[in-house]
Short mmCIF file of C-alpha atoms and ligand atoms in Angstrom, two decimals:
data_model
loop_
_atom_site.label_atom_id
_atom_site.label_comp_id
_atom_site.label_asym_id
_atom_site.label_seq_id
_atom_site.Cartn_x
_atom_site.Cartn_y
_atom_site.Cartn_z
CA MET M 16 -0.28 -0.21 0.36
CA SER M 17 1.21 3.08 -0.84
CA SER M 18 1.71 5.88 1.46
CA VAL M 19 1.26 8.58 -0.88
CA MET M 20 -3.00 8.04 -1.39
CA THR M 21 -4.02 11.49 -1.13
CA GLU M 22 -7.41 12.31 -0.15
CA ALA M 23 -7.86 13.99 -3.71
CA VAL M 24 -7.55 10.61 -5.43
CA LYS M 25 -9.10 8.74 -2.97
CA THR M 26 -12.33 10.37 -3.21
CA HIS M 27 -12.13 11.01 -7.24
CA MET M 28 -11.03 7.46 -8.42
CA LYS M 29 -13.14 5.81 -10.71
CA ASP M 30 -13.69 2.28 -11.91
CA PRO M 31 -12.68 2.37 -15.86
CA LYS M 32 -14.74 -0.39 -16.65
CA THR M 33 -17.94 1.75 -16.28
CA ILE M 34 -17.20 4.01 -18.93
CA SER M 35 -17.66 3.54 -22.79
CA TRP M 36 -14.67 5.05 -25.03
CA PRO M 37 -16.65 7.77 -26.58
CA GLU M 38 -17.58 9.03 -22.93
CA PHE M 39 -14.04 8.92 -22.01
CA GLU M 40 -12.42 10.75 -24.85
CA GLU M 41 -14.88 13.60 -24.21
CA LEU M 42 -13.38 13.83 -20.65
CA SER M 43 -10.64 16.31 -19.51
CA PRO M 44 -6.95 14.79 -18.70
CA SER M 45 -7.55 15.71 -15.21
CA GLN M 46 -11.11 13.50 -15.59
CA LYS M 47 -9.35 10.73 -17.44
CA GLY M 48 -7.04 10.06 -14.64
CA GLN M 49 -9.33 9.24 -12.49
CA TYR M 50 -9.51 6.23 -14.39
CA LEU M 51 -5.94 5.60 -14.61
CA VAL M 52 -5.41 4.76 -10.81
CA GLY M 53 -5.10 1.63 -9.15
CA PRO M 54 -7.39 0.36 -5.91
CA ASP M 55 -4.07 1.14 -4.15
CA GLY M 56 -4.15 4.90 -5.11
CA ASN M 57 -1.17 4.76 -7.48
CA LEU M 58 -1.34 5.96 -10.90
CA THR M 59 -1.36 2.79 -13.46
CA ALA M 60 -1.06 4.86 -16.65
CA THR M 61 0.84 8.13 -16.47
CA VAL M 62 -0.12 9.78 -19.74
CA TYR M 63 -0.83 13.24 -18.95
CA ALA M 64 1.04 15.91 -16.37
CA GLN M 65 -2.04 17.38 -14.61
CA GLN M 66 -2.56 13.23 -12.87
CA PHE M 67 0.03 14.73 -10.61
CA ASP M 68 -0.67 16.52 -7.59
CA ARG M 69 1.82 18.43 -4.73
CA LYS M 70 1.61 15.52 -2.61
CA LEU M 71 2.36 13.19 -5.58
CA LEU M 72 5.73 15.03 -6.78
CA ASP M 73 6.87 16.14 -3.29
CA HIS M 74 6.92 12.37 -2.63
CA LEU M 75 8.97 11.08 -5.85
CA ILE M 76 11.29 13.90 -5.71
CA GLU M 77 12.03 12.50 -1.90
CA LEU M 78 12.18 8.99 -3.62
CA ALA M 79 14.58 10.31 -6.72
CA GLU M 80 17.07 11.67 -4.45
CA LEU M 81 16.94 8.67 -2.16
CA ILE M 82 17.74 6.16 -5.49
CA ARG M 83 20.51 8.81 -6.71
CA SER M 84 22.17 8.68 -3.41
CA SER M 85 22.25 5.15 -3.80
CA ASP M 86 25.07 5.76 -6.33
CA TYR M 87 27.11 5.66 -3.51
CA ASN M 88 25.49 3.14 -0.83
CA GLU M 89 26.00 -0.60 -2.35
CA GLN M 90 23.63 -1.88 0.15
CA LEU M 91 20.77 0.48 -1.47
CA ARG M 92 21.68 -0.14 -4.78
CA ALA M 93 21.42 -3.98 -4.41
CA TYR M 94 18.31 -3.89 -2.81
CA VAL M 95 16.78 -1.45 -5.15
CA LYS M 96 17.54 -4.01 -8.03
CA THR M 97 15.20 -6.62 -6.23
CA LEU M 98 12.40 -4.20 -6.31
CA LEU M 99 10.77 -5.00 -9.77
CA ASN M 100 13.16 -8.16 -10.98
CA THR M 101 9.76 -9.94 -11.25
CA LYS M 102 8.78 -7.31 -14.12
CA SER M 103 9.58 -6.55 -17.56
CA CYS M 104 8.73 -3.81 -19.69
CA ALA M 105 8.60 -2.65 -23.41
CA LEU M 106 10.02 0.37 -24.86
CA TYR M 107 7.88 1.18 -28.06
CA PHE M 108 9.73 4.34 -29.15
CA THR M 109 7.77 5.07 -33.08
CA GLN M 110 9.79 8.68 -32.70
CA PRO M 111 13.42 9.29 -32.61
CA SER M 112 14.67 9.21 -28.97
CA THR M 113 18.13 9.53 -27.28
CA ARG M 114 17.67 10.97 -23.49
CA THR M 115 13.90 9.48 -22.68
CA PHE M 116 14.60 5.78 -24.53
CA THR M 117 17.86 5.22 -22.76
CA SER M 118 16.86 7.24 -19.33
CA PHE M 119 13.56 4.74 -18.74
CA SER M 120 16.07 2.24 -20.00
CA LEU M 121 18.40 2.34 -17.40
CA ALA M 122 15.65 3.52 -14.91
CA ALA M 123 14.12 0.01 -15.80
CA GLN M 124 17.17 -2.30 -15.61
CA THR M 125 18.19 0.04 -12.54
CA VAL M 126 14.93 -1.60 -10.16
CA GLY M 127 15.80 -5.24 -12.14
CA MET M 128 13.25 -5.36 -15.00
CA ILE M 129 13.48 -7.01 -17.96
CA THR M 130 13.69 -4.78 -20.95
CA GLU M 131 12.63 -5.21 -24.62
CA GLU M 132 12.55 -2.76 -27.42
CA ILE M 133 10.85 -2.11 -30.20
CA ARG M 134 11.78 1.30 -31.86
CA ASP M 135 10.94 0.62 -35.39
CA PRO M 136 7.62 0.14 -36.76
CA GLU M 137 8.85 -1.05 -40.45
CA MET M 138 9.90 -4.46 -38.19
CA SER M 139 6.82 -4.66 -36.42
CA SER M 140 2.94 -6.29 -37.66
CA LEU M 141 2.28 -2.82 -38.39
CA TYR M 142 4.13 -3.48 -41.85
CA LYS M 143 1.60 -6.40 -42.36
CA GLY M 144 -1.53 -4.06 -41.34
CA GLU M 145 -1.70 -4.31 -38.07
CA SER M 146 -3.46 -1.53 -36.18
CA GLU M 147 -1.14 0.05 -33.72
CA ILE M 148 -3.63 -0.40 -30.76
CA ASP M 149 -3.50 -4.01 -31.57
CA THR M 150 0.05 -4.32 -31.64
CA LEU M 151 0.17 -2.19 -28.32
CA LEU M 152 -2.74 -4.82 -26.81
CA THR M 153 -0.17 -7.29 -27.63
CA LEU M 154 2.68 -5.73 -25.65
CA ALA M 155 0.13 -5.22 -22.72
CA GLU M 156 -0.10 -9.44 -22.76
CA LEU M 157 3.44 -9.91 -22.67
CA VAL M 158 4.89 -7.29 -20.66
CA ASP M 159 4.20 -5.75 -17.12
CA ALA M 160 5.02 -2.24 -18.53
CA VAL M 161 4.91 -0.41 -21.72
CA ILE M 162 7.02 2.83 -22.00
CA MET M 163 5.97 4.82 -25.50
CA ARG M 164 6.87 7.54 -27.52
CA GLN M 165 4.58 7.88 -30.45
CA ALA M 166 3.78 10.95 -33.31
CA GLU M 167 -0.24 10.87 -32.16
CA HIS M 168 -1.57 11.66 -28.71
CA SER M 169 -4.34 9.73 -29.02
CA VAL M 170 -2.43 6.20 -29.34
CA ILE M 171 -1.88 6.51 -25.96
CA GLU M 172 -4.84 7.70 -24.86
CA ARG M 173 -7.04 4.86 -26.64
CA PHE M 174 -3.99 2.18 -25.42
CA ALA M 175 -4.65 3.88 -21.84
CA TYR M 176 -8.13 3.29 -22.14
CA GLU M 177 -8.06 0.07 -23.26
CA VAL M 178 -5.68 -1.58 -20.75
CA ALA M 179 -8.06 0.25 -18.12
CA HIS M 180 -11.25 -0.94 -19.02
CA ARG M 181 -10.33 -4.23 -19.68
CA GLY M 182 -8.96 -4.98 -16.37
CA LEU M 183 -5.55 -5.25 -17.22
CA PRO M 184 -2.63 -5.20 -15.10
CA THR M 185 0.00 -3.53 -17.83
CA ARG M 186 1.35 0.00 -16.56
CA ILE M 187 1.85 2.57 -18.97
CA LEU M 188 4.15 5.44 -19.22
CA ASN M 189 4.34 8.36 -21.52
CA GLY M 190 7.77 8.60 -23.07
CA GLY M 191 6.63 11.52 -25.45
CA SER M 192 3.15 11.63 -27.59
CA GLY M 193 3.12 13.85 -30.53
CA PRO M 194 3.08 17.87 -29.47
CA VAL M 195 0.94 17.29 -26.50
CA GLN M 196 2.87 15.40 -23.84
CA HIS M 197 5.33 14.49 -21.78
CA PRO M 198 5.34 14.17 -18.19
CA THR M 199 8.26 12.90 -17.33
CA GLN M 200 10.23 15.48 -18.91
CA ALA M 201 8.56 17.97 -17.09
CA LEU M 202 8.95 15.77 -14.00
CA LEU M 203 13.00 16.16 -13.95
CA GLU M 204 12.90 20.00 -14.91
CA LEU M 205 10.80 20.22 -11.69
CA TYR M 206 12.94 17.68 -9.88
CA THR M 207 16.02 20.01 -10.86
CA LEU M 208 14.28 23.74 -10.28
CA VAL M 209 13.35 22.18 -6.86
CA SER M 210 16.50 21.11 -6.01
CA HIS M 211 18.04 24.11 -6.72
CA PHE M 212 15.43 26.28 -5.19
CA ASP M 213 13.59 24.69 -2.45
CA LEU M 214 10.72 26.08 -4.07
CA ALA M 215 8.51 24.35 -1.27
CA ASN M 216 9.67 26.02 1.16
CA ILE M 217 9.83 29.27 -0.07
CA GLU M 218 7.52 31.74 0.88
CA GLY M 219 6.02 35.09 -0.57
CA GLY M 220 6.84 37.03 -3.90
CA THR M 221 6.45 35.74 -6.91
CA PHE M 222 9.04 33.29 -8.66
CA PRO M 223 9.23 33.78 -12.50
CA VAL M 224 9.32 31.29 -14.90
CA ALA M 225 9.99 31.96 -18.61
CA ILE M 226 9.09 29.08 -21.14
CA VAL M 227 10.64 30.26 -24.11
CA GLY M 228 10.42 29.01 -27.98
CA ASP M 229 7.91 26.82 -30.08
CA LEU M 230 5.31 26.56 -27.66
CA ALA M 231 2.53 26.71 -29.84
CA ARG M 232 4.05 22.86 -30.40
CA SER M 233 5.80 21.56 -27.90
CA ARG M 234 4.69 18.72 -25.71
CA THR M 235 7.80 19.59 -23.11
CA ALA M 236 6.67 22.99 -22.70
CA ARG M 237 2.87 22.42 -22.06
CA SER M 238 3.80 19.80 -19.68
CA LEU M 239 6.01 21.70 -17.65
CA SER M 240 3.15 24.25 -17.58
CA TYR M 241 1.25 21.68 -16.46
CA LEU M 242 3.70 21.09 -13.29
CA LEU M 243 4.58 24.19 -12.25
CA ALA M 244 0.71 25.05 -11.96
CA LEU M 245 1.43 22.98 -8.77
CA TYR M 246 3.72 25.83 -7.25
CA PRO M 247 1.40 28.76 -6.90
CA ARG M 248 4.21 30.94 -6.25
CA ILE M 249 5.51 30.52 -9.74
CA LYS M 250 4.65 33.31 -12.47
CA GLN M 251 4.82 31.48 -15.72
CA ILE M 252 6.24 33.95 -19.03
CA PHE M 253 5.70 32.21 -22.39
CA ILE M 254 7.88 34.22 -24.73
CA ALA M 255 7.88 33.52 -28.02
CA PRO M 256 6.91 34.99 -31.35
CA GLU M 257 3.46 35.26 -32.01
CA GLU M 258 2.42 32.32 -34.25
CA LEU M 259 4.58 29.64 -31.59
CA GLN M 260 2.77 31.16 -28.68
CA MET M 261 1.23 28.94 -26.37
CA GLY M 262 -2.65 27.67 -27.06
CA ASP M 263 -5.07 29.08 -25.25
CA ASP M 264 -6.31 25.72 -23.47
CA LEU M 265 -3.28 25.98 -21.92
CA THR M 266 -3.43 29.37 -20.82
CA ASP M 267 -7.44 28.59 -19.51
CA TYR M 268 -5.93 25.68 -17.46
CA LEU M 269 -3.56 28.27 -15.66
CA ASP M 270 -6.60 30.72 -15.14
CA GLU M 271 -8.99 28.08 -13.63
CA HIS M 272 -6.36 27.32 -11.33
CA SER M 273 -5.39 30.91 -10.81
CA ILE M 274 -2.36 30.64 -11.85
CA ALA M 275 -0.24 34.01 -12.60
CA TRP M 276 0.54 33.58 -16.80
CA GLU M 277 1.91 36.34 -19.36
CA ARG M 278 2.37 36.16 -23.37
CA CYS M 279 5.50 38.15 -24.24
CA GLU M 280 7.60 38.77 -27.16
CA ASP M 281 10.91 40.54 -26.02
CA MET M 282 12.99 37.96 -24.35
CA ASP M 283 15.14 40.80 -23.31
CA GLU M 284 12.60 42.77 -21.57
CA LYS M 285 12.39 39.69 -19.58
CA LEU M 286 15.62 38.33 -18.76
CA PRO M 287 17.02 40.03 -15.71
CA GLU M 288 13.44 39.07 -13.57
CA LEU M 289 13.67 35.27 -14.21
CA ASP M 290 14.31 32.89 -11.54
CA ALA M 291 14.68 30.25 -14.09
CA ILE M 292 14.37 29.76 -18.12
CA TYR M 293 13.37 27.15 -19.88
CA MET M 294 14.54 27.27 -23.71
CA MET M 295 13.81 24.66 -26.36
CA ARG M 296 14.43 24.10 -29.97
CA ILE M 297 11.88 24.79 -32.79
CA GLN M 298 9.15 21.84 -33.59
CA ASP M 299 9.27 21.76 -36.91
CA GLU M 300 8.49 18.19 -37.28
CA TYR M 301 5.16 18.98 -36.20
CA GLY M 302 3.59 21.22 -39.27
CA LYS M 303 5.55 23.70 -42.18
CA THR M 304 7.43 26.36 -40.79
CA SER M 305 7.55 29.48 -42.76
CA GLU M 306 11.18 30.94 -43.60
CA GLU M 307 9.74 34.01 -41.89
CA THR M 308 9.11 32.34 -38.62
CA ARG M 309 12.89 30.53 -38.75
CA LYS M 310 14.04 33.74 -39.27
CA ARG M 311 11.98 35.42 -35.93
CA TYR M 312 12.96 32.14 -34.37
CA ALA M 313 16.75 33.33 -34.50
CA GLU M 314 16.12 36.24 -32.44
CA TYR M 315 15.46 33.44 -28.98
CA ARG M 316 19.19 32.69 -29.03
CA LEU M 317 20.11 32.69 -25.40
CA THR M 318 23.61 34.20 -26.51
CA ILE M 319 26.25 34.92 -23.77
CA ASP M 320 25.68 38.09 -23.82
CA ARG M 321 21.92 37.87 -23.01
CA ALA M 322 22.97 35.67 -20.33
CA LYS M 323 25.12 38.35 -18.49
CA ALA M 324 21.38 40.14 -18.54
CA MET M 325 20.12 37.36 -16.08
CA LYS M 326 20.58 36.71 -11.90
CA PRO M 327 23.04 35.37 -10.92
CA ASP M 328 21.32 32.59 -9.17
CA ALA M 329 18.94 32.08 -12.24
CA CYS M 330 18.27 28.00 -13.58
CA ILE M 331 18.69 27.65 -17.25
CA LEU M 332 17.06 24.80 -18.34
CA HIS M 333 16.91 22.52 -21.99
CA PRO M 334 14.49 19.24 -22.53
CA LEU M 335 17.74 19.13 -25.77
CA PRO M 336 18.31 18.22 -28.59
CA ARG M 337 19.35 21.93 -28.71
CA ARG M 338 20.01 23.64 -32.08
CA GLU M 339 21.09 27.35 -32.29
CA GLU M 340 18.91 28.89 -29.51
CA LEU M 341 21.29 27.53 -26.88
CA PRO M 342 25.40 27.88 -27.51
CA ILE M 343 27.66 25.29 -26.48
CA GLU M 344 29.69 27.92 -24.53
CA ILE M 345 26.33 28.65 -21.99
CA ASP M 346 27.34 24.82 -21.14
CA ALA M 347 29.86 26.46 -18.78
CA ASP M 348 27.78 28.63 -17.32
CA PRO M 349 27.15 27.48 -13.56
CA ARG M 350 23.50 28.48 -13.88
CA ALA M 351 23.21 25.89 -17.11
CA MET M 352 21.22 22.87 -15.74
CA TYR M 353 20.34 21.00 -18.51
CA TRP M 354 22.82 17.91 -18.61
CA GLU M 355 22.31 17.86 -15.03
CA ALA M 356 18.77 17.44 -15.81
CA VAL M 357 19.58 14.86 -17.86
CA ASN M 358 21.04 12.86 -14.56
CA ARG M 359 18.01 13.15 -12.95
CA GLY M 360 15.98 11.94 -15.79
CA LYS M 361 16.73 8.63 -14.48
CA PHE M 362 16.33 8.89 -10.83
CA ILE M 363 12.71 10.43 -11.10
CA ARG M 364 11.45 7.95 -13.54
CA ILE M 365 12.61 5.18 -11.36
CA ALA M 366 10.79 6.65 -8.85
CA LEU M 367 7.92 6.93 -10.92
CA LEU M 368 8.08 3.37 -11.90
CA LEU M 369 8.34 2.20 -8.21
CA HIS M 370 5.59 3.73 -7.47
CA MET M 371 3.48 2.71 -10.36
CA PHE M 372 4.03 -1.01 -9.31
CA GLY M 373 3.50 0.07 -5.39
CA LYS M 374 7.17 -0.27 -4.49
CA ASP M 375 7.63 3.02 -3.32
CA ASP M 376 7.37 3.47 0.35
CA ILE M 377 10.49 5.49 1.18
CA GLU M 378 10.85 4.23 4.66
CA LYS M 379 10.98 0.83 3.92
CA ILE M 380 13.67 1.55 1.11
CA LYS M 381 15.55 4.15 3.54
CA ALA M 382 15.66 0.92 6.26
CA ARG M 383 17.55 -1.19 3.60
CA ALA M 384 20.28 1.69 3.28
CA TYR M 385 22.88 0.73 5.72
C1 NCD W 4 12.11 16.60 -26.48
C2 NCD W 4 10.79 15.66 -26.68
O1 NCD W 4 10.98 14.75 -27.47
O2 NCD W 4 10.01 16.34 -27.20
N1 NCD W 4 13.15 15.64 -25.98
C3 NCD W 4 13.55 15.21 -25.03
O3 NCD W 4 12.42 14.50 -24.78
N2 NCD W 4 14.42 15.19 -23.94
C4 NCD W 4 12.61 17.88 -26.73
C5 NCD W 4 12.73 17.83 -28.42
O4 NCD W 4 12.68 17.28 -29.09
O5 NCD W 4 12.57 18.98 -29.03
#
């Protein structure tokens, strides 16, 4: 039994056997999330960043920190390796990936899981005319968890619904779904931010965080924005050329949750006041990008000169891969935290896997550390 079942989760848990696909499809992501929780209150499918609340985030971060420290503790390391050693997972990644794929694969192996991978749809039965849902349902019969990335967000939604509705025990984790969601990337950015600023304990004032770039088509920007909304002190500043600005669906969500936000086109105007900045590349695989937009995008580079205008203790993040928007010279700046974030990513994914299988009791894990 997990120690983190929040009151909100308990009172809002719903039975997925009672809902049809057309009814499910109509729900908001937060409502859908109510059907993607097991009897212990733990997530069974992590599809949307809106499925996390503060209590669960704090818990995952604490667990990730503990496991991260196990790098120096042989005994803890050996124990962690036994936690899911009867489980298997399939990494179904049909879009390019280096970091997320490797990070999830290593996370799964660190907790003892057997991993299997499918990366090339040409080599699967999709090639013989099988639907993607059938391919995924096949995996659901064979493994205990499916970790997936694909260009169509609707595929993971349908799969998560089918698995829950059929009462299958398979866990599902979203490693990036089209331009819509990338919840674990958001988790690792947040984990990095929180470990530098101790956001949980700071009171009063506002904490401006800028999200800069192709906000219209970036799943990492969207998922991070939902998670940041769990911290009421954070003001979200969306810096982008008008045609790539953050969608109204997201800013409506922030309004509903009384979160301060602002859209802005001028990066230089905002830099001196920021506590953190999240940069990203142009997401040109999701539709045509005009030459004009490309030219404008070049104005949103975080150059060495521009970085000088930022606060001395600000935090610079980027999901990577990067292009010209973040020159490699910035890596030497002590405020650059994107490489450290890659490292933290593995540990927050370990924490999430443990949570989803109900193996996330921190006290129990700690007791085995020494
Ligand atoms: C991001 C992604 O795939 O959405 N990368 C990642 O997972 N670290 C960002 C991107 O591709 O721009």
